[in-house]
PDB file of C-alpha atoms in Angstrom:
ATOM      1  CA  MET T1037       6.435  15.707  31.603  1.00  0.00           C
ATOM      2  CA  GLN T1038       6.842  19.343  30.739  1.00  0.00           C
ATOM      3  CA  ALA T1039       7.151  20.467  27.064  1.00  0.00           C
ATOM      4  CA  ILE T1040       7.659  23.647  25.300  1.00  0.00           C
ATOM      5  CA  LEU T1041       5.758  24.176  21.889  1.00  0.00           C
ATOM      6  CA  TYR T1042       7.079  27.244  19.976  1.00  0.00           C
ATOM      7  CA  ILE T1043       4.548  28.668  17.508  1.00  0.00           C
ATOM      8  CA  GLY T1044       5.590  30.962  14.570  1.00  0.00           C
ATOM      9  CA  HIS T1045       3.525  32.524  12.087  1.00  0.00           C
ATOM     10  CA  GLY T1046       4.422  30.716   8.960  1.00  0.00           C
ATOM     11  CA  SER T1047       5.542  31.798   5.541  1.00  0.00           C
ATOM     12  CA  ARG T1048       4.741  30.964   1.771  1.00  0.00           C
ATOM     13  CA  VAL T1049       8.538  31.467   1.368  1.00  0.00           C
ATOM     14  CA  LYS T1050      10.274  28.266   2.528  1.00  0.00           C
ATOM     15  CA  ASP T1051      13.319  30.308   3.691  1.00  0.00           C
ATOM     16  CA  GLY T1052      11.302  31.984   6.170  1.00  0.00           C
ATOM     17  CA  ASN T1053      10.200  28.828   7.652  1.00  0.00           C
ATOM     18  CA  VAL T1054      13.664  27.524   7.934  1.00  0.00           C
ATOM     19  CA  GLU T1055      14.709  30.670   9.539  1.00  0.00           C
ATOM     20  CA  LEU T1056      11.998  30.005  12.567  1.00  0.00           C
ATOM     21  CA  GLN T1057      13.139  26.339  12.883  1.00  0.00           C
ATOM     22  CA  GLN T1058      16.859  27.325  13.163  1.00  0.00           C
ATOM     23  CA  PHE T1059      16.173  29.953  15.528  1.00  0.00           C
ATOM     24  CA  VAL T1060      14.172  27.735  17.852  1.00  0.00           C
ATOM     25  CA  GLU T1061      16.893  25.385  17.928  1.00  0.00           C
ATOM     26  CA  LYS T1062      19.071  27.873  19.395  1.00  0.00           C
ATOM     27  CA  ALA T1063      16.534  28.985  22.154  1.00  0.00           C
ATOM     28  CA  LYS T1064      15.992  25.116  23.059  1.00  0.00           C
ATOM     29  CA  SER T1065      19.294  25.270  24.816  1.00  0.00           C
ATOM     30  CA  SER T1066      18.117  27.837  27.090  1.00  0.00           C
ATOM     31  CA  HIS T1067      15.763  25.456  28.782  1.00  0.00           C
ATOM     32  CA  PRO T1068      18.304  22.231  29.005  1.00  0.00           C
ATOM     33  CA  THR T1069      15.890  20.585  31.681  1.00  0.00           C
ATOM     34  CA  ILE T1070      12.980  20.444  29.327  1.00  0.00           C
ATOM     35  CA  PHE T1071      13.669  17.382  27.085  1.00  0.00           C
ATOM     36  CA  ILE T1072      10.558  17.870  25.094  1.00  0.00           C
ATOM     37  CA  GLN T1073      10.643  20.972  22.713  1.00  0.00           C
ATOM     38  CA  GLU T1074       8.843  21.355  19.567  1.00  0.00           C
ATOM     39  CA  CYS T1075       8.172  23.931  16.771  1.00  0.00           C
ATOM     40  CA  CYS T1076       5.157  24.315  14.579  1.00  0.00           C
ATOM     41  CA  PHE T1077       3.312  27.117  12.710  1.00  0.00           C
ATOM     42  CA  LEU T1078      -0.005  28.961  12.824  1.00  0.00           C
ATOM     43  CA  GLU T1079      -0.554  28.922   9.090  1.00  0.00           C
ATOM     44  CA  LEU T1080       1.000  28.768   5.853  1.00  0.00           C
ATOM     45  CA  ALA T1081       3.551  25.943   6.818  1.00  0.00           C
ATOM     46  CA  GLU T1082       3.683  22.785   8.519  1.00  0.00           C
ATOM     47  CA  PRO T1083       3.852  21.272  11.112  1.00  0.00           C
ATOM     48  CA  THR T1084       0.538  22.873  12.142  1.00  0.00           C
ATOM     49  CA  ILE T1085      -0.533  23.515  15.645  1.00  0.00           C
ATOM     50  CA  GLU T1086      -2.208  20.357  15.999  1.00  0.00           C
ATOM     51  CA  GLU T1087       0.611  18.429  14.738  1.00  0.00           C
ATOM     52  CA  GLY T1088       3.062  20.228  17.118  1.00  0.00           C
ATOM     53  CA  VAL T1089       0.821  19.473  20.281  1.00  0.00           C
ATOM     54  CA  GLU T1090       0.734  15.747  19.071  1.00  0.00           C
ATOM     55  CA  ALA T1091       4.300  15.758  18.572  1.00  0.00           C
ATOM     56  CA  CYS T1092       4.731  16.792  22.384  1.00  0.00           C
ATOM     57  CA  ILE T1093       2.257  14.056  23.474  1.00  0.00           C
ATOM     58  CA  LYS T1094       4.009  11.518  21.650  1.00  0.00           C
ATOM     59  CA  LYS T1095       7.236  12.245  23.563  1.00  0.00           C
ATOM     60  CA  GLY T1096       5.151  11.855  26.777  1.00  0.00           C
ATOM     61  CA  ALA T1097       4.322  15.487  27.458  1.00  0.00           C
ATOM     62  CA  THR T1098       1.261  16.234  30.319  1.00  0.00           C
ATOM     63  CA  LYS T1099       1.891  19.774  30.401  1.00  0.00           C
ATOM     64  CA  ILE T1100       2.755  22.046  27.405  1.00  0.00           C
ATOM     65  CA  ALA T1101       3.946  25.640  27.435  1.00  0.00           C
ATOM     66  CA  VAL T1102       3.000  27.571  24.603  1.00  0.00           C
ATOM     67  CA  VAL T1103       5.187  30.202  23.328  1.00  0.00           C
ATOM     68  CA  PRO T1104       4.106  32.445  20.481  1.00  0.00           C
ATOM     69  CA  VAL T1105       7.291  33.480  18.156  1.00  0.00           C
ATOM     70  CA  LEU T1106       5.801  36.802  17.180  1.00  0.00           C
ATOM     71  CA  LEU T1107       7.084  40.313  17.471  1.00  0.00           C
ATOM     72  CA  LEU T1108       4.063  42.137  18.691  1.00  0.00           C
ATOM     73  CA  THR T1109       0.590  41.187  20.465  1.00  0.00           C
ATOM     74  CA  ALA T1110      -2.234  41.158  17.977  1.00  0.00           C
ATOM     75  CA  MET T1111      -5.022  39.163  16.646  1.00  0.00           C
ATOM     76  CA  HIS T1112      -2.637  35.994  16.211  1.00  0.00           C
ATOM     77  CA  ALA T1113      -1.637  36.070  19.658  1.00  0.00           C
ATOM     78  CA  LYS T1114      -4.742  36.996  21.233  1.00  0.00           C
ATOM     79  CA  VAL T1115      -7.324  34.930  19.338  1.00  0.00           C
ATOM     80  CA  ASP T1116      -5.903  32.594  16.584  1.00  0.00           C
ATOM     81  CA  ILE T1117      -3.529  30.623  18.653  1.00  0.00           C
ATOM     82  CA  PRO T1118      -5.690  30.645  21.905  1.00  0.00           C
ATOM     83  CA  GLU T1119      -8.547  29.104  19.705  1.00  0.00           C
ATOM     84  CA  ALA T1120      -6.153  26.437  18.243  1.00  0.00           C
ATOM     85  CA  ILE T1121      -4.998  25.582  21.934  1.00  0.00           C
ATOM     86  CA  ASP T1122      -8.810  25.368  23.061  1.00  0.00           C
ATOM     87  CA  ARG T1123      -9.429  22.887  20.226  1.00  0.00           C
ATOM     88  CA  MET T1124      -6.594  20.907  21.461  1.00  0.00           C
ATOM     89  CA  LYS T1125      -7.730  21.173  25.299  1.00  0.00           C
ATOM     90  CA  ILE T1126     -11.234  19.401  24.082  1.00  0.00           C
ATOM     91  CA  LYS T1127      -9.204  16.959  22.077  1.00  0.00           C
ATOM     92  CA  TYR T1128      -6.642  16.242  24.835  1.00  0.00           C
ATOM     93  CA  PRO T1129      -8.383  16.881  28.004  1.00  0.00           C
ATOM     94  CA  HIS T1130      -5.657  15.258  30.226  1.00  0.00           C
ATOM     95  CA  ILE T1131      -3.041  17.754  28.963  1.00  0.00           C
ATOM     96  CA  VAL T1132      -2.537  20.886  30.761  1.00  0.00           C
ATOM     97  CA  PHE T1133      -1.595  23.786  28.672  1.00  0.00           C
ATOM     98  CA  THR T1134      -0.229  27.179  29.558  1.00  0.00           C
ATOM     99  CA  TYR T1135       0.157  30.238  27.098  1.00  0.00           C
ATOM    100  CA  GLY T1136       2.909  32.934  26.915  1.00  0.00           C
ATOM    101  CA  ARG T1137       3.186  36.288  25.116  1.00  0.00           C
ATOM    102  CA  PRO T1138       4.989  37.446  22.236  1.00  0.00           C
ATOM    103  CA  ILE T1139       8.417  39.281  22.181  1.00  0.00           C
ATOM    104  CA  GLY T1140       6.921  42.769  22.544  1.00  0.00           C
ATOM    105  CA  ILE T1141       8.618  45.938  23.378  1.00  0.00           C
ATOM    106  CA  ASP T1142      11.974  45.299  24.721  1.00  0.00           C
ATOM    107  CA  LYS T1143      15.558  47.095  24.868  1.00  0.00           C
ATOM    108  CA  THR T1144      16.941  44.431  22.867  1.00  0.00           C
ATOM    109  CA  VAL T1145      14.868  44.959  19.854  1.00  0.00           C
ATOM    110  CA  ILE T1146      15.705  48.500  19.827  1.00  0.00           C
ATOM    111  CA  SER T1147      19.330  47.361  19.920  1.00  0.00           C
ATOM    112  CA  ILE T1148      18.814  45.147  17.017  1.00  0.00           C
ATOM    113  CA  VAL T1149      16.871  48.038  14.968  1.00  0.00           C
ATOM    114  CA  LYS T1150      20.285  50.148  15.541  1.00  0.00           C
ATOM    115  CA  ASP T1151      22.432  47.459  14.237  1.00  0.00           C
ATOM    116  CA  ARG T1152      20.332  46.826  11.022  1.00  0.00           C
ATOM    117  CA  LEU T1153      20.658  50.780  10.610  1.00  0.00           C
ATOM    118  CA  LYS T1154      24.295  50.864  11.343  1.00  0.00           C
ATOM    119  CA  THR T1155      25.019  47.860   8.730  1.00  0.00           C
ATOM    120  CA  ALA T1156      23.228  50.130   6.251  1.00  0.00           C
ATOM    121  CA  GLY T1157      25.433  52.670   6.667  1.00  0.00           C
ATOM    122  CA  LEU T1158      23.902  55.332   9.416  1.00  0.00           C
ATOM    123  CA  HIS T1159      26.403  56.613  11.779  1.00  0.00           C
ATOM    124  CA  MET T1160      25.670  55.837  15.419  1.00  0.00           C
ATOM    125  CA  VAL T1161      26.893  57.265  18.757  1.00  0.00           C
ATOM    126  CA  ASP T1162      27.825  55.506  21.917  1.00  0.00           C
ATOM    127  CA  LYS T1163      25.370  57.315  24.117  1.00  0.00           C
ATOM    128  CA  ARG T1164      21.951  58.761  23.839  1.00  0.00           C
ATOM    129  CA  PRO T1165      22.409  61.527  21.270  1.00  0.00           C
ATOM    130  CA  ASP T1166      22.058  65.204  22.159  1.00  0.00           C
ATOM    131  CA  TYR T1167      19.596  67.145  20.164  1.00  0.00           C
ATOM    132  CA  ASN T1168      22.535  68.862  18.366  1.00  0.00           C
ATOM    133  CA  GLU T1169      23.982  65.507  17.368  1.00  0.00           C
ATOM    134  CA  ARG T1170      21.168  64.526  15.439  1.00  0.00           C
ATOM    135  CA  GLN T1171      21.634  64.331  11.536  1.00  0.00           C
ATOM    136  CA  PRO T1172      19.044  65.258   8.948  1.00  0.00           C
ATOM    137  CA  ILE T1173      18.151  61.976   8.171  1.00  0.00           C
ATOM    138  CA  SER T1174      14.614  60.090   8.535  1.00  0.00           C
ATOM    139  CA  ILE T1175      14.030  56.354   9.734  1.00  0.00           C
ATOM    140  CA  LEU T1176      10.694  54.552   8.651  1.00  0.00           C
ATOM    141  CA  LEU T1177       9.718  51.520  10.594  1.00  0.00           C
ATOM    142  CA  VAL T1178       7.579  49.155   8.524  1.00  0.00           C
ATOM    143  CA  GLY T1179       5.279  46.866  10.414  1.00  0.00           C
ATOM    144  CA  ARG T1180       2.942  43.893   9.355  1.00  0.00           C
ATOM    145  CA  GLY T1181       0.092  45.881  10.305  1.00  0.00           C
ATOM    146  CA  SER T1182      -3.126  44.858  12.550  1.00  0.00           C
ATOM    147  CA  SER T1183      -6.601  46.239  13.420  1.00  0.00           C
ATOM    148  CA  ASP T1184      -5.590  45.722  16.874  1.00  0.00           C
ATOM    149  CA  PRO T1185      -4.749  49.291  18.310  1.00  0.00           C
ATOM    150  CA  ASP T1186      -2.264  47.421  21.123  1.00  0.00           C
ATOM    151  CA  ASN T1187      -0.338  46.367  18.120  1.00  0.00           C
ATOM    152  CA  THR T1188       0.088  49.644  16.256  1.00  0.00           C
ATOM    153  CA  SER T1189       0.560  51.591  19.505  1.00  0.00           C
ATOM    154  CA  ASP T1190       3.249  49.151  20.326  1.00  0.00           C
ATOM    155  CA  LEU T1191       5.374  49.828  17.251  1.00  0.00           C
ATOM    156  CA  MET T1192       4.539  53.567  17.914  1.00  0.00           C
ATOM    157  CA  LYS T1193       6.227  53.340  21.254  1.00  0.00           C
ATOM    158  CA  ILE T1194       9.213  51.435  19.550  1.00  0.00           C
ATOM    159  CA  ALA T1195       9.746  54.147  17.080  1.00  0.00           C
ATOM    160  CA  ARG T1196       9.993  56.755  20.002  1.00  0.00           C
ATOM    161  CA  LEU T1197      12.376  54.352  21.739  1.00  0.00           C
ATOM    162  CA  VAL T1198      14.436  54.140  18.381  1.00  0.00           C
ATOM    163  CA  TRP T1199      14.403  58.160  18.173  1.00  0.00           C
ATOM    164  CA  GLU T1200      15.638  58.763  21.769  1.00  0.00           C
ATOM    165  CA  PHE T1201      18.815  56.296  21.102  1.00  0.00           C
ATOM    166  CA  THR T1202      19.478  57.101  17.107  1.00  0.00           C
ATOM    167  CA  PRO T1203      20.966  60.391  16.041  1.00  0.00           C
ATOM    168  CA  VAL T1204      18.424  61.326  13.446  1.00  0.00           C
ATOM    169  CA  MET T1205      15.814  63.873  13.289  1.00  0.00           C
ATOM    170  CA  ASP T1206      12.744  62.014  12.464  1.00  0.00           C
ATOM    171  CA  VAL T1207      11.546  58.386  13.059  1.00  0.00           C
ATOM    172  CA  ASP T1208       7.848  57.505  11.724  1.00  0.00           C
ATOM    173  CA  VAL T1209       5.894  54.406  11.143  1.00  0.00           C
ATOM    174  CA  CYS T1210       3.754  52.791   8.461  1.00  0.00           C
ATOM    175  CA  PHE T1211       2.112  49.400   7.988  1.00  0.00           C
ATOM    176  CA  ILE T1212       2.128  46.843   5.195  1.00  0.00           C
ATOM    177  CA  ALA T1213      -1.639  45.867   5.808  1.00  0.00           C
ATOM    178  CA  ALA T1214      -4.666  45.871   7.849  1.00  0.00           C
ATOM    179  CA  THR T1215      -4.240  49.527   9.097  1.00  0.00           C
ATOM    180  CA  ARG T1216      -3.059  53.246   7.735  1.00  0.00           C
ATOM    181  CA  PRO T1217      -0.656  54.663   7.265  1.00  0.00           C
ATOM    182  CA  ASN T1218       0.140  52.232   4.570  1.00  0.00           C
ATOM    183  CA  VAL T1219       3.428  51.942   3.054  1.00  0.00           C
ATOM    184  CA  ASP T1220       2.990  54.383   0.387  1.00  0.00           C
ATOM    185  CA  GLU T1221       1.673  56.987   2.725  1.00  0.00           C
ATOM    186  CA  GLY T1222       4.525  56.476   5.065  1.00  0.00           C
ATOM    187  CA  LEU T1223       7.130  57.291   1.974  1.00  0.00           C
ATOM    188  CA  ALA T1224       4.818  60.191   1.017  1.00  0.00           C
ATOM    189  CA  ARG T1225       5.503  61.380   4.607  1.00  0.00           C
ATOM    190  CA  MET T1226       9.076  60.882   4.496  1.00  0.00           C
ATOM    191  CA  ASN T1227       9.169  62.546   1.067  1.00  0.00           C
ATOM    192  CA  ARG T1228       7.750  65.752   2.329  1.00  0.00           C
ATOM    193  CA  ILE T1229      10.372  65.912   5.523  1.00  0.00           C
ATOM    194  CA  PRO T1230      13.269  68.002   4.343  1.00  0.00           C
ATOM    195  CA  ASN T1231      15.873  65.075   5.010  1.00  0.00           C
ATOM    196  CA  ASP T1232      17.786  63.651   1.908  1.00  0.00           C
ATOM    197  CA  ARG T1233      18.117  60.179   3.288  1.00  0.00           C
ATOM    198  CA  VAL T1234      15.426  57.822   4.654  1.00  0.00           C
ATOM    199  CA  TYR T1235      16.351  54.441   6.135  1.00  0.00           C
ATOM    200  CA  VAL T1236      13.420  51.883   5.951  1.00  0.00           C
ATOM    201  CA  VAL T1237      13.395  49.225   8.465  1.00  0.00           C
ATOM    202  CA  PRO T1238      11.114  46.102   7.863  1.00  0.00           C
ATOM    203  CA  TYR T1239       9.617  45.357  11.350  1.00  0.00           C
ATOM    204  CA  LEU T1240       9.367  41.493  10.459  1.00  0.00           C
ATOM    205  CA  LEU T1241      10.833  38.359  11.880  1.00  0.00           C
ATOM    206  CA  PHE T1242      11.525  36.502   8.417  1.00  0.00           C
ATOM    207  CA  THR T1243      11.693  37.032   4.915  1.00  0.00           C
ATOM    208  CA  GLY T1244       8.920  36.424   2.492  1.00  0.00           C
ATOM    209  CA  VAL T1245       6.562  37.936   0.097  1.00  0.00           C
ATOM    210  CA  LEU T1246       6.132  41.016   2.187  1.00  0.00           C
ATOM    211  CA  MET T1247       9.880  41.746   1.765  1.00  0.00           C
ATOM    212  CA  LYS T1248       9.851  41.339  -1.915  1.00  0.00           C
ATOM    213  CA  GLY T1249       6.720  43.746  -2.088  1.00  0.00           C
ATOM    214  CA  LEU T1250       8.638  46.371  -0.115  1.00  0.00           C
ATOM    215  CA  GLN T1251      11.549  46.563  -2.088  1.00  0.00           C
ATOM    216  CA  LYS T1252       9.488  46.997  -5.292  1.00  0.00           C
ATOM    217  CA  GLN T1253       7.773  49.981  -3.591  1.00  0.00           C
ATOM    218  CA  LEU T1254      11.042  51.496  -2.527  1.00  0.00           C
ATOM    219  CA  ASP T1255      12.220  51.082  -6.254  1.00  0.00           C
ATOM    220  CA  GLU T1256       9.358  52.972  -7.517  1.00  0.00           C
ATOM    221  CA  TRP T1257       9.688  55.938  -5.063  1.00  0.00           C
ATOM    222  CA  SER T1258      13.334  56.134  -5.649  1.00  0.00           C
ATOM    223  CA  LYS T1259      12.431  56.964  -9.255  1.00  0.00           C
ATOM    224  CA  GLN T1260      10.056  59.739  -8.590  1.00  0.00           C
ATOM    225  CA  SER T1261      12.015  61.322  -5.580  1.00  0.00           C
ATOM    226  CA  ASP T1262      15.356  63.043  -5.601  1.00  0.00           C
ATOM    227  CA  LYS T1263      15.595  61.390  -1.627  1.00  0.00           C
ATOM    228  CA  GLU T1264      17.954  58.426  -1.107  1.00  0.00           C
ATOM    229  CA  PHE T1265      15.773  55.538   0.241  1.00  0.00           C
ATOM    230  CA  ILE T1266      17.712  52.956   1.828  1.00  0.00           C
ATOM    231  CA  LEU T1267      15.997  49.370   2.471  1.00  0.00           C
ATOM    232  CA  CYS T1268      17.596  47.876   5.786  1.00  0.00           C
ATOM    233  CA  ASP T1269      17.619  44.313   6.332  1.00  0.00           C
ATOM    234  CA  TYR T1270      14.481  42.809   8.367  1.00  0.00           C
ATOM    235  CA  LEU T1271      14.770  42.201  11.979  1.00  0.00           C
ATOM    236  CA  GLY T1272      14.967  38.234  11.237  1.00  0.00           C
ATOM    237  CA  PHE T1273      15.691  35.780  14.169  1.00  0.00           C
ATOM    238  CA  ASP T1274      18.696  37.430  15.393  1.00  0.00           C
ATOM    239  CA  ASP T1275      20.609  35.881  17.932  1.00  0.00           C
ATOM    240  CA  GLN T1276      19.922  38.608  20.417  1.00  0.00           C
ATOM    241  CA  LEU T1277      16.306  37.556  20.659  1.00  0.00           C
ATOM    242  CA  VAL T1278      17.008  34.353  21.916  1.00  0.00           C
ATOM    243  CA  SER T1279      17.461  35.658  25.330  1.00  0.00           C
ATOM    244  CA  ILE T1280      13.933  37.120  25.191  1.00  0.00           C
ATOM    245  CA  LEU T1281      12.465  34.142  23.774  1.00  0.00           C
ATOM    246  CA  ALA T1282      13.913  32.155  26.800  1.00  0.00           C
ATOM    247  CA  ASP T1283      12.441  34.687  29.114  1.00  0.00           C
ATOM    248  CA  ARG T1284       8.985  34.447  27.575  1.00  0.00           C
ATOM    249  CA  ALA T1285       9.326  30.468  28.061  1.00  0.00           C
ATOM    250  CA  LYS T1286      10.380  31.099  31.570  1.00  0.00           C
ATOM    251  CA  GLU T1287       7.294  33.256  32.210  1.00  0.00           C
ATOM    252  CA  VAL T1288       5.019  30.485  30.990  1.00  0.00           C
ATOM    253  CA  LEU T1289       6.781  27.745  32.857  1.00  0.00           C
ATOM    254  CA  GLU T1290       6.534  29.667  36.004  1.00  0.00           C
ATOM    255  CA  GLU T1291       3.014  30.848  35.327  1.00  0.00           C
ATOM    256  CA  ASN T1292       3.944  34.351  35.399  1.00  0.00           C
ATOM    257  CA  VAL T1293       2.946  35.961  32.345  1.00  0.00           C
ATOM    258  CA  LYS T1294       1.921  39.521  32.449  1.00  0.00           C
ATOM    259  CA  ILE T1295      -0.239  41.295  29.649  1.00  0.00           C
ATOM    260  CA  ASN T1296      -1.801  44.411  29.423  1.00  0.00           C
ATOM    261  CA  CYS T1297      -5.448  44.289  28.418  1.00  0.00           C
ATOM    262  CA  ASP T1298      -6.469  48.008  29.177  1.00  0.00           C
ATOM    263  CA  THR T1299      -6.725  48.951  25.515  1.00  0.00           C
ATOM    264  CA  CYS T1300      -7.371  45.581  23.983  1.00  0.00           C
ATOM    265  CA  LEU T1301      -9.850  45.110  20.899  1.00  0.00           C
ATOM    266  CA  TYR T1302     -10.653  41.658  22.064  1.00  0.00           C
ATOM    267  CA  ARG T1303     -11.211  42.370  25.654  1.00  0.00           C
ATOM    268  CA  GLN T1304     -14.313  41.086  27.089  1.00  0.00           C
ATOM    269  CA  ALA T1305     -16.498  42.976  29.749  1.00  0.00           C
TER     270      ALA T1305
END
C-alpha cells in the first residue's frame, strides 16, 4: 500500500511545528486516494523521521513516497534526509522508498513574496513594471543560509524574479547563517543605496528563533539609520504552497522527480 511521508525541518518554537502540521493537513486532501499520509520532522521536534516511517508501516504501507517540506534544496534535502531514509531501508528492507524534491523556484513563491510586500504597504502594479514605474525602494530577501551554492544561487534567482515583477529599484539577498553576506552586511548594503525605505522579507517557512533575532537586528539598524526598515511577514505555510507540495508529491508517486546536480556541492564523480 502506498503512503506519503512529509518531512519538515522542525523548530525549537512549538508554533512553527504546529504550522507545518496544519499545512500538511491541507496538502493531504490533494491526494484523496492515498489513505496513509504522515508528517514528521528532521530535527528539533517530534515525531522523528524514524517515527514517521514506522507510523506509515503500522498502517500497512509497503511503499513510502518521501516529500521534503523545505523551501530550497541544500544539505538537509541532499544529505540529511536521504541518510535517514537509507537507515530506514536497512531496518525495513521490504519497504520501497522514493524521494522527492523541495519547493524550489516557482512562480507561486514569487506571488507569495509580493503578497507579503503588499501587506506591509508596498504599492504594486498589475503587470510587469516598466522601468519608469519603479519606486526608490529596496527589498532585502533574508534566507536561512547554506554552504551549498545551489541553495544560495536559487535565492539569487528568486530575488531577480521578484525584481522583475515588483515596482522597486533594488532587490538584494542576505543570509542568517552559513554563508555571506550575513544579515548585518545585507542591511549595510541597503543603507548605502539611496532609497529611503527598505522592505525586509524573511524567506522562511515558519516562525521561530530566527524571526525573533531578525527583528532585533532591524531594531538596532533603525536606531542608527535615517532609512525606514520594514519587516514583512515570513512566507509561512501559505495556502498557495499547497498546490506546489501536491505537485512535488505527485512527482514522487509517478517517479518523475527532476533535479539539477550540475553545481551541487555533494555531487559524486
